[in-house]
Amino acid sequence: MEGDVGAASGVNGRAVVAASVTVMLWASSFIAIRSSAAHFGPGALAFGRLAVASVVLGAILLARRGGFPPREAWPGIVASGVLWFGAYMIALNWGERHVDAGTAAMVVNVGPILMALLGGWLLKEGFPPKLMAGMAVSFAGAVVVGLSMSGGGESSLVGVLLCLFAALAYAVGVVLQKPTLKHATPMQVTTFGALAGAVTCLPFAGQLVSQVSRAPVSATLQMVYLGVFPTALAFTTWAYAVSRTTVGKMGATTYAVPVIVVVMSWLFLGEVPGWLTLLGGLLCLSGVAVSRMRGRQAPVPEGAGGSRAAAQPDVSVDSAR
């Protein structure tokens, strides 16, 4: 019995580490995008990032002899790849050309809420009170961070709509990915999802070739960084973590991203956050902590099946293949 509990705790611990890696790398992507976006169009940057990620992930999959996903996994892989890898990246890159960073962050942070709602409805994950309360607190914090960083500028309606579409594509893509992980490994889902996203962005290949020839080497290296780390590595650790927990909880975890972005901007770009930004960041982290809190487990009646593991929710999937 103790062995079963320890195993479950190990899975949760690995999921937390994977989610932490994802959050850190996704936060770093905002710094790289800010620097490279001046030299690449939204579609070209998305295609370059996904092309690099596809090459890296494909090489790793071949080296590990990961093989192709089963037939049951392909609809979810293609759909989530087109929406999350492709449409989300283009829409976000495009939207940030029309609105300031604070407004974009505030709008895109609708995504985790949509994720929790869609996961509770379509995936039957339910609506745990602590998760809902934590997400409300985190969203309030994201609004505070967004307002504090907006600089009082006017937001373009087109930019807001693009960021809202990015949030919707993000949420739907994640919800489609979750059941797919029952049939394929996280590496397979991420590799072929990135490839589907790259194919979606293929019309921008010519623009990328033209812009690479004029862009400084530093901008091209930043695009390569985006493909290797925030995409290839971070999306794989995300898939690994989401296969071991609920979509709602993983969505709540991403509210830590704006906080880390503020800190990284402070360290690398010299942008000192104000007290209102710091307060919003504290709210974001507090909401994540609330959403990750576990409720008291009901005692297992004596003789009810003889195994405590039977009372645990089945959060693991066939990802050890």
mmCIF file of C-alpha atoms in Angstrom:
data_model
loop_
_atom_site.group_PDB
_atom_site.id
_atom_site.type_symbol
_atom_site.label_atom_id
_atom_site.label_comp_id
_atom_site.label_asym_id
_atom_site.label_seq_id
_atom_site.Cartn_x
_atom_site.Cartn_y
_atom_site.Cartn_z
ATOM 1 C CA MET A 1 0.000 0.000 0.000
ATOM 2 C CA GLU A 2 2.810 2.388 0.885
ATOM 3 C CA GLY A 3 4.462 1.543 -2.416
ATOM 4 C CA ASP A 4 1.335 2.595 -4.312
ATOM 5 C CA VAL A 5 1.153 5.913 -2.491
ATOM 6 C CA GLY A 6 4.835 6.575 -3.070
ATOM 7 C CA ALA A 7 4.477 5.868 -6.758
ATOM 8 C CA ALA A 8 1.596 8.298 -7.017
ATOM 9 C CA SER A 9 3.590 10.946 -5.199
ATOM 10 C CA GLY A 10 6.516 10.352 -7.572
ATOM 11 C CA VAL A 11 4.299 10.923 -10.582
ATOM 12 C CA ASN A 12 2.958 14.151 -9.075
ATOM 13 C CA GLY A 13 6.494 15.298 -8.263
ATOM 14 C CA ARG A 14 7.682 14.691 -11.826
ATOM 15 C CA ALA A 15 4.634 16.513 -13.180
ATOM 16 C CA VAL A 16 5.418 19.540 -10.999
ATOM 17 C CA VAL A 17 9.023 19.612 -12.224
ATOM 18 C CA ALA A 18 7.869 19.325 -15.853
ATOM 19 C CA ALA A 19 5.311 22.102 -15.384
ATOM 20 C CA SER A 20 7.978 24.318 -13.763
ATOM 21 C CA VAL A 21 10.311 23.833 -16.734
ATOM 22 C CA THR A 22 7.458 24.720 -19.092
ATOM 23 C CA VAL A 23 6.535 27.883 -17.205
ATOM 24 C CA MET A 24 10.144 29.119 -17.049
ATOM 25 C CA LEU A 25 10.819 28.511 -20.742
ATOM 26 C CA TRP A 26 7.515 29.989 -21.895
ATOM 27 C CA ALA A 27 8.278 33.073 -19.834
ATOM 28 C CA SER A 28 11.697 33.380 -21.476
ATOM 29 C CA SER A 29 10.062 33.273 -24.896
ATOM 30 C CA PHE A 30 8.500 36.701 -24.316
ATOM 31 C CA ILE A 31 11.977 38.194 -23.992
ATOM 32 C CA ALA A 32 13.218 36.515 -27.190
ATOM 33 C CA ILE A 33 10.074 37.427 -29.150
ATOM 34 C CA ARG A 34 10.334 41.060 -28.107
ATOM 35 C CA SER A 35 13.857 41.254 -29.543
ATOM 36 C CA SER A 36 13.341 39.230 -32.730
ATOM 37 C CA ALA A 37 9.852 40.454 -33.712
ATOM 38 C CA ALA A 38 11.313 43.688 -35.066
ATOM 39 C CA HIS A 39 13.024 41.677 -37.816
ATOM 40 C CA PHE A 40 10.436 38.966 -38.590
ATOM 41 C CA GLY A 41 6.754 39.094 -39.463
ATOM 42 C CA PRO A 42 4.257 37.232 -37.219
ATOM 43 C CA GLY A 43 3.818 34.322 -39.628
ATOM 44 C CA ALA A 44 7.486 34.119 -40.569
ATOM 45 C CA LEU A 45 8.562 34.054 -36.926
ATOM 46 C CA ALA A 46 5.996 31.355 -36.142
ATOM 47 C CA PHE A 47 7.084 29.235 -39.118
ATOM 48 C CA GLY A 48 10.779 29.563 -38.298
ATOM 49 C CA ARG A 49 10.186 28.670 -34.673
ATOM 50 C CA LEU A 50 8.077 25.632 -35.544
ATOM 51 C CA ALA A 51 10.436 24.474 -38.312
ATOM 52 C CA VAL A 52 13.352 24.455 -35.873
ATOM 53 C CA ALA A 53 11.242 22.677 -33.243
ATOM 54 C CA SER A 54 10.104 20.044 -35.761
ATOM 55 C CA VAL A 55 13.689 19.252 -36.773
ATOM 56 C CA VAL A 56 14.890 18.983 -33.165
ATOM 57 C CA LEU A 57 11.926 16.909 -32.009
ATOM 58 C CA GLY A 58 12.064 14.674 -35.088
ATOM 59 C CA ALA A 59 15.752 13.937 -34.501
ATOM 60 C CA ILE A 60 15.118 13.066 -30.855
ATOM 61 C CA LEU A 61 12.145 10.869 -31.748
ATOM 62 C CA LEU A 62 14.223 8.982 -34.324
ATOM 63 C CA ALA A 63 17.133 8.554 -31.903
ATOM 64 C CA ARG A 64 14.767 7.178 -29.259
ATOM 65 C CA ARG A 65 12.908 5.062 -31.837
ATOM 66 C CA GLY A 66 9.661 6.630 -30.714
ATOM 67 C CA GLY A 67 7.813 5.597 -33.847
ATOM 68 C CA PHE A 68 4.556 6.968 -35.204
ATOM 69 C CA PRO A 69 1.471 7.569 -33.067
ATOM 70 C CA PRO A 70 -1.414 5.097 -33.418
ATOM 71 C CA ARG A 71 -4.281 5.951 -35.710
ATOM 72 C CA GLU A 72 -6.534 6.973 -32.806
ATOM 73 C CA ALA A 73 -4.158 9.787 -31.834
ATOM 74 C CA TRP A 74 -3.885 11.541 -35.202
ATOM 75 C CA PRO A 75 -7.112 13.610 -35.137
ATOM 76 C CA GLY A 76 -6.194 15.165 -31.794
ATOM 77 C CA ILE A 77 -2.546 15.689 -32.780
ATOM 78 C CA VAL A 78 -3.408 17.448 -36.038
ATOM 79 C CA ALA A 79 -6.203 19.551 -34.523
ATOM 80 C CA SER A 80 -4.174 20.676 -31.504
ATOM 81 C CA GLY A 81 -1.114 21.244 -33.725
ATOM 82 C CA VAL A 82 -2.987 23.476 -36.153
ATOM 83 C CA LEU A 83 -4.715 25.450 -33.396
ATOM 84 C CA TRP A 84 -2.134 25.662 -30.618
ATOM 85 C CA PHE A 85 1.172 25.449 -32.470
ATOM 86 C CA GLY A 86 0.068 27.257 -35.608
ATOM 87 C CA ALA A 87 -2.889 29.593 -35.154
ATOM 88 C CA TYR A 88 -2.019 30.588 -31.582
ATOM 89 C CA MET A 89 1.552 31.654 -32.405
ATOM 90 C CA ILE A 90 0.565 33.631 -35.501
ATOM 91 C CA ALA A 91 -2.346 35.366 -33.759
ATOM 92 C CA LEU A 92 -0.284 36.284 -30.693
ATOM 93 C CA ASN A 93 2.647 37.602 -32.742
ATOM 94 C CA TRP A 94 0.238 39.594 -34.871
ATOM 95 C CA GLY A 95 -1.831 40.857 -31.954
ATOM 96 C CA GLU A 96 1.196 42.251 -30.148
ATOM 97 C CA ARG A 97 1.817 44.524 -33.113
ATOM 98 C CA HIS A 98 -1.439 46.343 -32.334
ATOM 99 C CA VAL A 99 -1.622 46.337 -28.529
ATOM 100 C CA ASP A 100 0.935 46.874 -25.804
ATOM 101 C CA ALA A 101 2.396 43.966 -23.861
ATOM 102 C CA GLY A 102 0.244 44.538 -20.788
ATOM 103 C CA THR A 103 -3.035 44.452 -22.712
ATOM 104 C CA ALA A 104 -1.929 41.381 -24.665
ATOM 105 C CA ALA A 105 -0.997 39.520 -21.472
ATOM 106 C CA MET A 106 -4.314 40.407 -19.885
ATOM 107 C CA VAL A 107 -6.357 39.191 -22.862
ATOM 108 C CA VAL A 108 -4.365 35.995 -23.447
ATOM 109 C CA ASN A 109 -4.756 35.076 -19.766
ATOM 110 C CA VAL A 110 -8.407 34.374 -20.546
ATOM 111 C CA GLY A 111 -6.987 31.120 -21.972
ATOM 112 C CA PRO A 112 -6.514 29.218 -18.695
ATOM 113 C CA ILE A 113 -10.058 30.065 -17.633
ATOM 114 C CA LEU A 114 -11.429 28.795 -20.954
ATOM 115 C CA MET A 115 -9.209 25.741 -20.479
ATOM 116 C CA ALA A 116 -10.687 24.945 -17.064
ATOM 117 C CA LEU A 117 -14.244 25.494 -18.286
ATOM 118 C CA LEU A 118 -13.776 23.363 -21.414
ATOM 119 C CA GLY A 119 -11.935 20.686 -19.433
ATOM 120 C CA GLY A 120 -14.679 20.550 -16.826
ATOM 121 C CA TRP A 121 -17.377 20.336 -19.492
ATOM 122 C CA LEU A 122 -15.878 18.249 -22.317
ATOM 123 C CA LEU A 123 -13.362 16.130 -20.388
ATOM 124 C CA LYS A 124 -15.620 15.678 -17.336
ATOM 125 C CA GLU A 125 -12.896 17.013 -15.018
ATOM 126 C CA GLY A 126 -15.489 18.872 -12.983
ATOM 127 C CA PHE A 127 -15.232 22.309 -11.439
ATOM 128 C CA PRO A 128 -13.385 21.941 -8.107
ATOM 129 C CA PRO A 129 -14.120 24.976 -5.874
ATOM 130 C CA LYS A 130 -10.443 25.511 -4.989
ATOM 131 C CA LEU A 131 -9.441 25.442 -8.638
ATOM 132 C CA MET A 132 -12.136 27.952 -9.560
ATOM 133 C CA ALA A 133 -11.232 30.205 -6.621
ATOM 134 C CA GLY A 134 -7.529 30.019 -7.437
ATOM 135 C CA MET A 135 -8.118 30.868 -11.075
ATOM 136 C CA ALA A 136 -10.265 33.852 -10.107
ATOM 137 C CA VAL A 137 -7.471 35.179 -7.883
ATOM 138 C CA SER A 138 -4.828 34.551 -10.564
ATOM 139 C CA PHE A 139 -6.922 36.224 -13.246
ATOM 140 C CA ALA A 140 -7.365 39.256 -11.010
ATOM 141 C CA GLY A 141 -3.596 39.338 -10.607
ATOM 142 C CA ALA A 142 -3.103 39.066 -14.371
ATOM 143 C CA VAL A 143 -5.472 42.004 -14.884
ATOM 144 C CA VAL A 144 -3.479 44.056 -12.359
ATOM 145 C CA VAL A 145 -0.193 43.166 -14.092
ATOM 146 C CA GLY A 146 -1.680 43.985 -17.486
ATOM 147 C CA LEU A 147 -3.027 47.350 -16.348
ATOM 148 C CA SER A 148 0.209 48.257 -14.602
ATOM 149 C CA MET A 149 2.241 47.511 -17.763
ATOM 150 C CA SER A 150 -0.172 49.035 -20.276
ATOM 151 C CA GLY A 151 1.342 52.502 -20.044
ATOM 152 C CA GLY A 152 -2.052 54.074 -20.576
ATOM 153 C CA GLY A 153 -1.905 53.590 -24.359
ATOM 154 C CA GLU A 154 -5.009 53.011 -26.468
ATOM 155 C CA SER A 155 -5.624 49.412 -27.443
ATOM 156 C CA SER A 156 -6.492 48.486 -30.985
ATOM 157 C CA LEU A 157 -9.701 46.519 -31.316
ATOM 158 C CA VAL A 158 -8.026 44.344 -33.961
ATOM 159 C CA GLY A 159 -5.155 43.572 -31.591
ATOM 160 C CA VAL A 160 -7.485 42.676 -28.736
ATOM 161 C CA LEU A 161 -9.520 40.386 -30.985
ATOM 162 C CA LEU A 162 -6.354 38.686 -32.229
ATOM 163 C CA CYS A 163 -5.139 38.092 -28.668
ATOM 164 C CA LEU A 164 -8.572 36.796 -27.710
ATOM 165 C CA PHE A 165 -8.474 34.415 -30.660
ATOM 166 C CA ALA A 166 -4.995 33.303 -29.552
ATOM 167 C CA ALA A 167 -6.366 32.554 -26.080
ATOM 168 C CA LEU A 168 -9.247 30.551 -27.547
ATOM 169 C CA ALA A 169 -6.922 28.575 -29.859
ATOM 170 C CA TYR A 170 -4.619 27.909 -26.910
ATOM 171 C CA ALA A 171 -7.440 26.622 -24.705
ATOM 172 C CA VAL A 172 -9.102 24.456 -27.358
ATOM 173 C CA GLY A 173 -5.736 23.054 -28.444
ATOM 174 C CA VAL A 174 -4.879 21.969 -24.906
ATOM 175 C CA VAL A 175 -8.295 20.390 -24.360
ATOM 176 C CA LEU A 176 -7.919 18.450 -27.617
ATOM 177 C CA GLN A 177 -4.423 17.347 -26.609
ATOM 178 C CA LYS A 178 -5.421 15.857 -23.243
ATOM 179 C CA PRO A 179 -7.403 12.801 -24.509
ATOM 180 C CA THR A 180 -4.834 12.293 -27.281
ATOM 181 C CA LEU A 181 -2.212 11.544 -24.612
ATOM 182 C CA LYS A 182 -4.130 8.381 -23.756
ATOM 183 C CA HIS A 183 -3.122 6.947 -27.131
ATOM 184 C CA ALA A 184 0.332 8.448 -27.802
ATOM 185 C CA THR A 185 3.392 9.462 -25.808
ATOM 186 C CA PRO A 186 4.073 13.124 -24.959
ATOM 187 C CA MET A 187 7.058 13.093 -27.346
ATOM 188 C CA GLN A 188 4.924 11.800 -30.228
ATOM 189 C CA VAL A 189 2.140 14.299 -29.559
ATOM 190 C CA THR A 190 4.559 17.226 -29.350
ATOM 191 C CA THR A 191 6.667 16.231 -32.364
ATOM 192 C CA PHE A 192 3.833 15.716 -34.806
ATOM 193 C CA GLY A 193 1.851 18.606 -33.315
ATOM 194 C CA ALA A 194 4.772 20.937 -34.044
ATOM 195 C CA LEU A 195 4.994 19.490 -37.554
ATOM 196 C CA ALA A 196 1.268 20.116 -38.105
ATOM 197 C CA GLY A 197 1.758 23.692 -36.907
ATOM 198 C CA ALA A 198 4.734 24.172 -39.239
ATOM 199 C CA VAL A 199 2.689 22.936 -42.199
ATOM 200 C CA THR A 200 -0.042 25.404 -41.204
ATOM 201 C CA CYS A 201 2.529 28.232 -41.308
ATOM 202 C CA LEU A 202 4.110 27.032 -44.565
ATOM 203 C CA PRO A 203 2.667 29.953 -46.613
ATOM 204 C CA PHE A 204 5.043 32.236 -44.671
ATOM 205 C CA ALA A 205 8.166 30.264 -45.657
ATOM 206 C CA GLY A 206 9.052 32.653 -48.484
ATOM 207 C CA GLN A 207 8.719 35.653 -46.207
ATOM 208 C CA LEU A 208 10.985 33.994 -43.643
ATOM 209 C CA VAL A 209 13.700 33.310 -46.237
ATOM 210 C CA SER A 210 13.585 36.932 -47.351
ATOM 211 C CA GLN A 211 13.685 38.320 -43.813
ATOM 212 C CA VAL A 212 16.437 35.995 -42.576
ATOM 213 C CA SER A 213 18.772 37.393 -45.230
ATOM 214 C CA ARG A 214 18.280 40.912 -43.816
ATOM 215 C CA ALA A 215 17.953 40.161 -40.100
ATOM 216 C CA PRO A 216 20.954 40.367 -37.752
ATOM 217 C CA VAL A 217 22.474 37.103 -36.584
ATOM 218 C CA SER A 218 21.248 37.768 -33.022
ATOM 219 C CA ALA A 219 17.615 37.852 -34.180
ATOM 220 C CA THR A 220 18.014 34.581 -36.091
ATOM 221 C CA LEU A 221 19.628 32.946 -33.058
ATOM 222 C CA GLN A 222 16.723 34.108 -30.920
ATOM 223 C CA MET A 223 14.311 32.455 -33.343
ATOM 224 C CA VAL A 224 16.347 29.248 -33.101
ATOM 225 C CA TYR A 225 16.223 29.523 -29.303
ATOM 226 C CA LEU A 226 12.434 29.862 -29.473
ATOM 227 C CA GLY A 227 12.237 26.685 -31.526
ATOM 228 C CA VAL A 228 14.555 24.578 -29.373
ATOM 229 C CA PHE A 229 13.651 25.573 -25.821
ATOM 230 C CA PRO A 230 10.233 27.298 -25.414
ATOM 231 C CA THR A 231 8.782 25.065 -28.172
ATOM 232 C CA ALA A 232 10.554 21.695 -28.502
ATOM 233 C CA LEU A 233 11.457 21.268 -24.837
ATOM 234 C CA ALA A 234 8.702 23.244 -23.111
ATOM 235 C CA PHE A 235 5.814 21.792 -25.125
ATOM 236 C CA THR A 236 7.142 18.284 -24.427
ATOM 237 C CA THR A 237 7.339 18.903 -20.674
ATOM 238 C CA TRP A 238 3.864 20.440 -20.875
ATOM 239 C CA ALA A 239 2.442 17.321 -22.565
ATOM 240 C CA TYR A 240 4.180 15.145 -19.970
ATOM 241 C CA ALA A 241 2.694 17.154 -17.106
ATOM 242 C CA VAL A 242 -0.813 17.498 -18.540
ATOM 243 C CA SER A 243 -0.945 13.719 -19.044
ATOM 244 C CA ARG A 244 -0.603 13.354 -15.268
ATOM 245 C CA THR A 245 -3.015 15.998 -14.005
ATOM 246 C CA THR A 246 -6.099 17.903 -15.129
ATOM 247 C CA VAL A 247 -6.240 20.543 -17.841
ATOM 248 C CA GLY A 248 -7.677 23.021 -15.337
ATOM 249 C CA LYS A 249 -4.784 22.674 -12.907
ATOM 250 C CA MET A 250 -2.184 22.987 -15.651
ATOM 251 C CA GLY A 251 -3.947 26.064 -16.972
ATOM 252 C CA ALA A 252 -3.875 27.631 -13.520
ATOM 253 C CA THR A 253 -0.131 26.953 -13.292
ATOM 254 C CA THR A 254 0.529 29.088 -16.381
ATOM 255 C CA TYR A 255 -0.620 32.174 -14.478
ATOM 256 C CA ALA A 256 2.906 32.216 -13.049
ATOM 257 C CA VAL A 257 4.260 33.056 -16.521
ATOM 258 C CA PRO A 258 3.496 36.829 -16.419
ATOM 259 C CA VAL A 259 5.202 37.078 -13.036
ATOM 260 C CA ILE A 260 8.384 35.462 -14.339
ATOM 261 C CA VAL A 261 8.261 37.632 -17.463
ATOM 262 C CA VAL A 262 8.233 40.739 -15.258
ATOM 263 C CA VAL A 263 11.268 39.466 -13.327
ATOM 264 C CA MET A 264 13.139 38.550 -16.522
ATOM 265 C CA SER A 265 12.342 41.931 -18.064
ATOM 266 C CA TRP A 266 13.710 43.522 -14.913
ATOM 267 C CA LEU A 267 16.947 41.490 -15.087
ATOM 268 C CA PHE A 268 17.626 41.402 -18.832
ATOM 269 C CA LEU A 269 15.878 44.471 -20.250
ATOM 270 C CA GLY A 270 16.283 46.863 -17.327
ATOM 271 C CA GLU A 271 12.521 47.376 -16.995
ATOM 272 C CA VAL A 272 11.926 47.943 -13.290
ATOM 273 C CA PRO A 273 8.408 46.840 -12.264
ATOM 274 C CA GLY A 274 6.265 49.162 -10.186
ATOM 275 C CA TRP A 275 4.579 48.237 -6.933
ATOM 276 C CA LEU A 276 1.274 47.614 -8.719
ATOM 277 C CA THR A 277 2.970 45.091 -11.035
ATOM 278 C CA LEU A 278 4.526 43.334 -8.056
ATOM 279 C CA LEU A 279 1.140 43.217 -6.317
ATOM 280 C CA GLY A 280 -0.445 41.655 -9.402
ATOM 281 C CA GLY A 281 2.350 39.104 -9.573
ATOM 282 C CA LEU A 282 1.783 38.162 -5.951
ATOM 283 C CA LEU A 283 -1.914 37.634 -6.678
ATOM 284 C CA CYS A 284 -1.052 35.419 -9.655
ATOM 285 C CA LEU A 285 1.209 33.210 -7.564
ATOM 286 C CA SER A 286 -1.309 33.112 -4.704
ATOM 287 C CA GLY A 287 -4.001 31.918 -7.073
ATOM 288 C CA VAL A 288 -1.725 29.181 -8.412
ATOM 289 C CA ALA A 289 -1.034 28.048 -4.838
ATOM 290 C CA VAL A 290 -4.764 27.926 -4.045
ATOM 291 C CA SER A 291 -5.575 25.994 -7.230
ATOM 292 C CA ARG A 292 -2.905 23.380 -6.447
ATOM 293 C CA MET A 293 -4.107 22.785 -2.885
ATOM 294 C CA ARG A 294 -5.458 19.325 -2.230
ATOM 295 C CA GLY A 295 -8.674 18.744 -0.419
ATOM 296 C CA ARG A 296 -8.863 16.330 2.478
ATOM 297 C CA GLN A 297 -9.130 12.793 1.170
ATOM 298 C CA ALA A 298 -12.069 10.745 2.321
ATOM 299 C CA PRO A 299 -11.105 7.721 4.432
ATOM 300 C CA VAL A 300 -11.238 4.360 2.689
ATOM 301 C CA PRO A 301 -13.724 1.986 4.363
ATOM 302 C CA GLU A 302 -12.275 -1.219 5.755
ATOM 303 C CA GLY A 303 -12.571 -4.080 3.303
ATOM 304 C CA ALA A 304 -13.539 -1.847 0.387
ATOM 305 C CA GLY A 305 -11.473 -3.538 -2.274
ATOM 306 C CA GLY A 306 -8.357 -3.863 -0.120
ATOM 307 C CA SER A 307 -6.352 -1.276 -2.060
ATOM 308 C CA ARG A 308 -6.063 2.389 -1.372
ATOM 309 C CA ALA A 309 -5.041 2.913 -4.962
ATOM 310 C CA ALA A 310 -8.595 2.130 -6.020
ATOM 311 C CA ALA A 311 -9.776 5.302 -4.293
ATOM 312 C CA GLN A 312 -7.223 7.481 -6.072
ATOM 313 C CA PRO A 313 -8.252 9.229 -9.299
ATOM 314 C CA ASP A 314 -6.571 7.703 -12.326
ATOM 315 C CA VAL A 315 -4.431 10.574 -13.564
ATOM 316 C CA SER A 316 -1.752 8.503 -15.267
ATOM 317 C CA VAL A 317 -1.871 7.558 -18.928
ATOM 318 C CA ASP A 318 -0.008 5.200 -21.140
ATOM 319 C CA SER A 319 2.963 7.511 -21.519
ATOM 320 C CA ALA A 320 5.673 5.083 -20.481
ATOM 321 C CA ARG A 321 5.724 3.509 -23.899
#
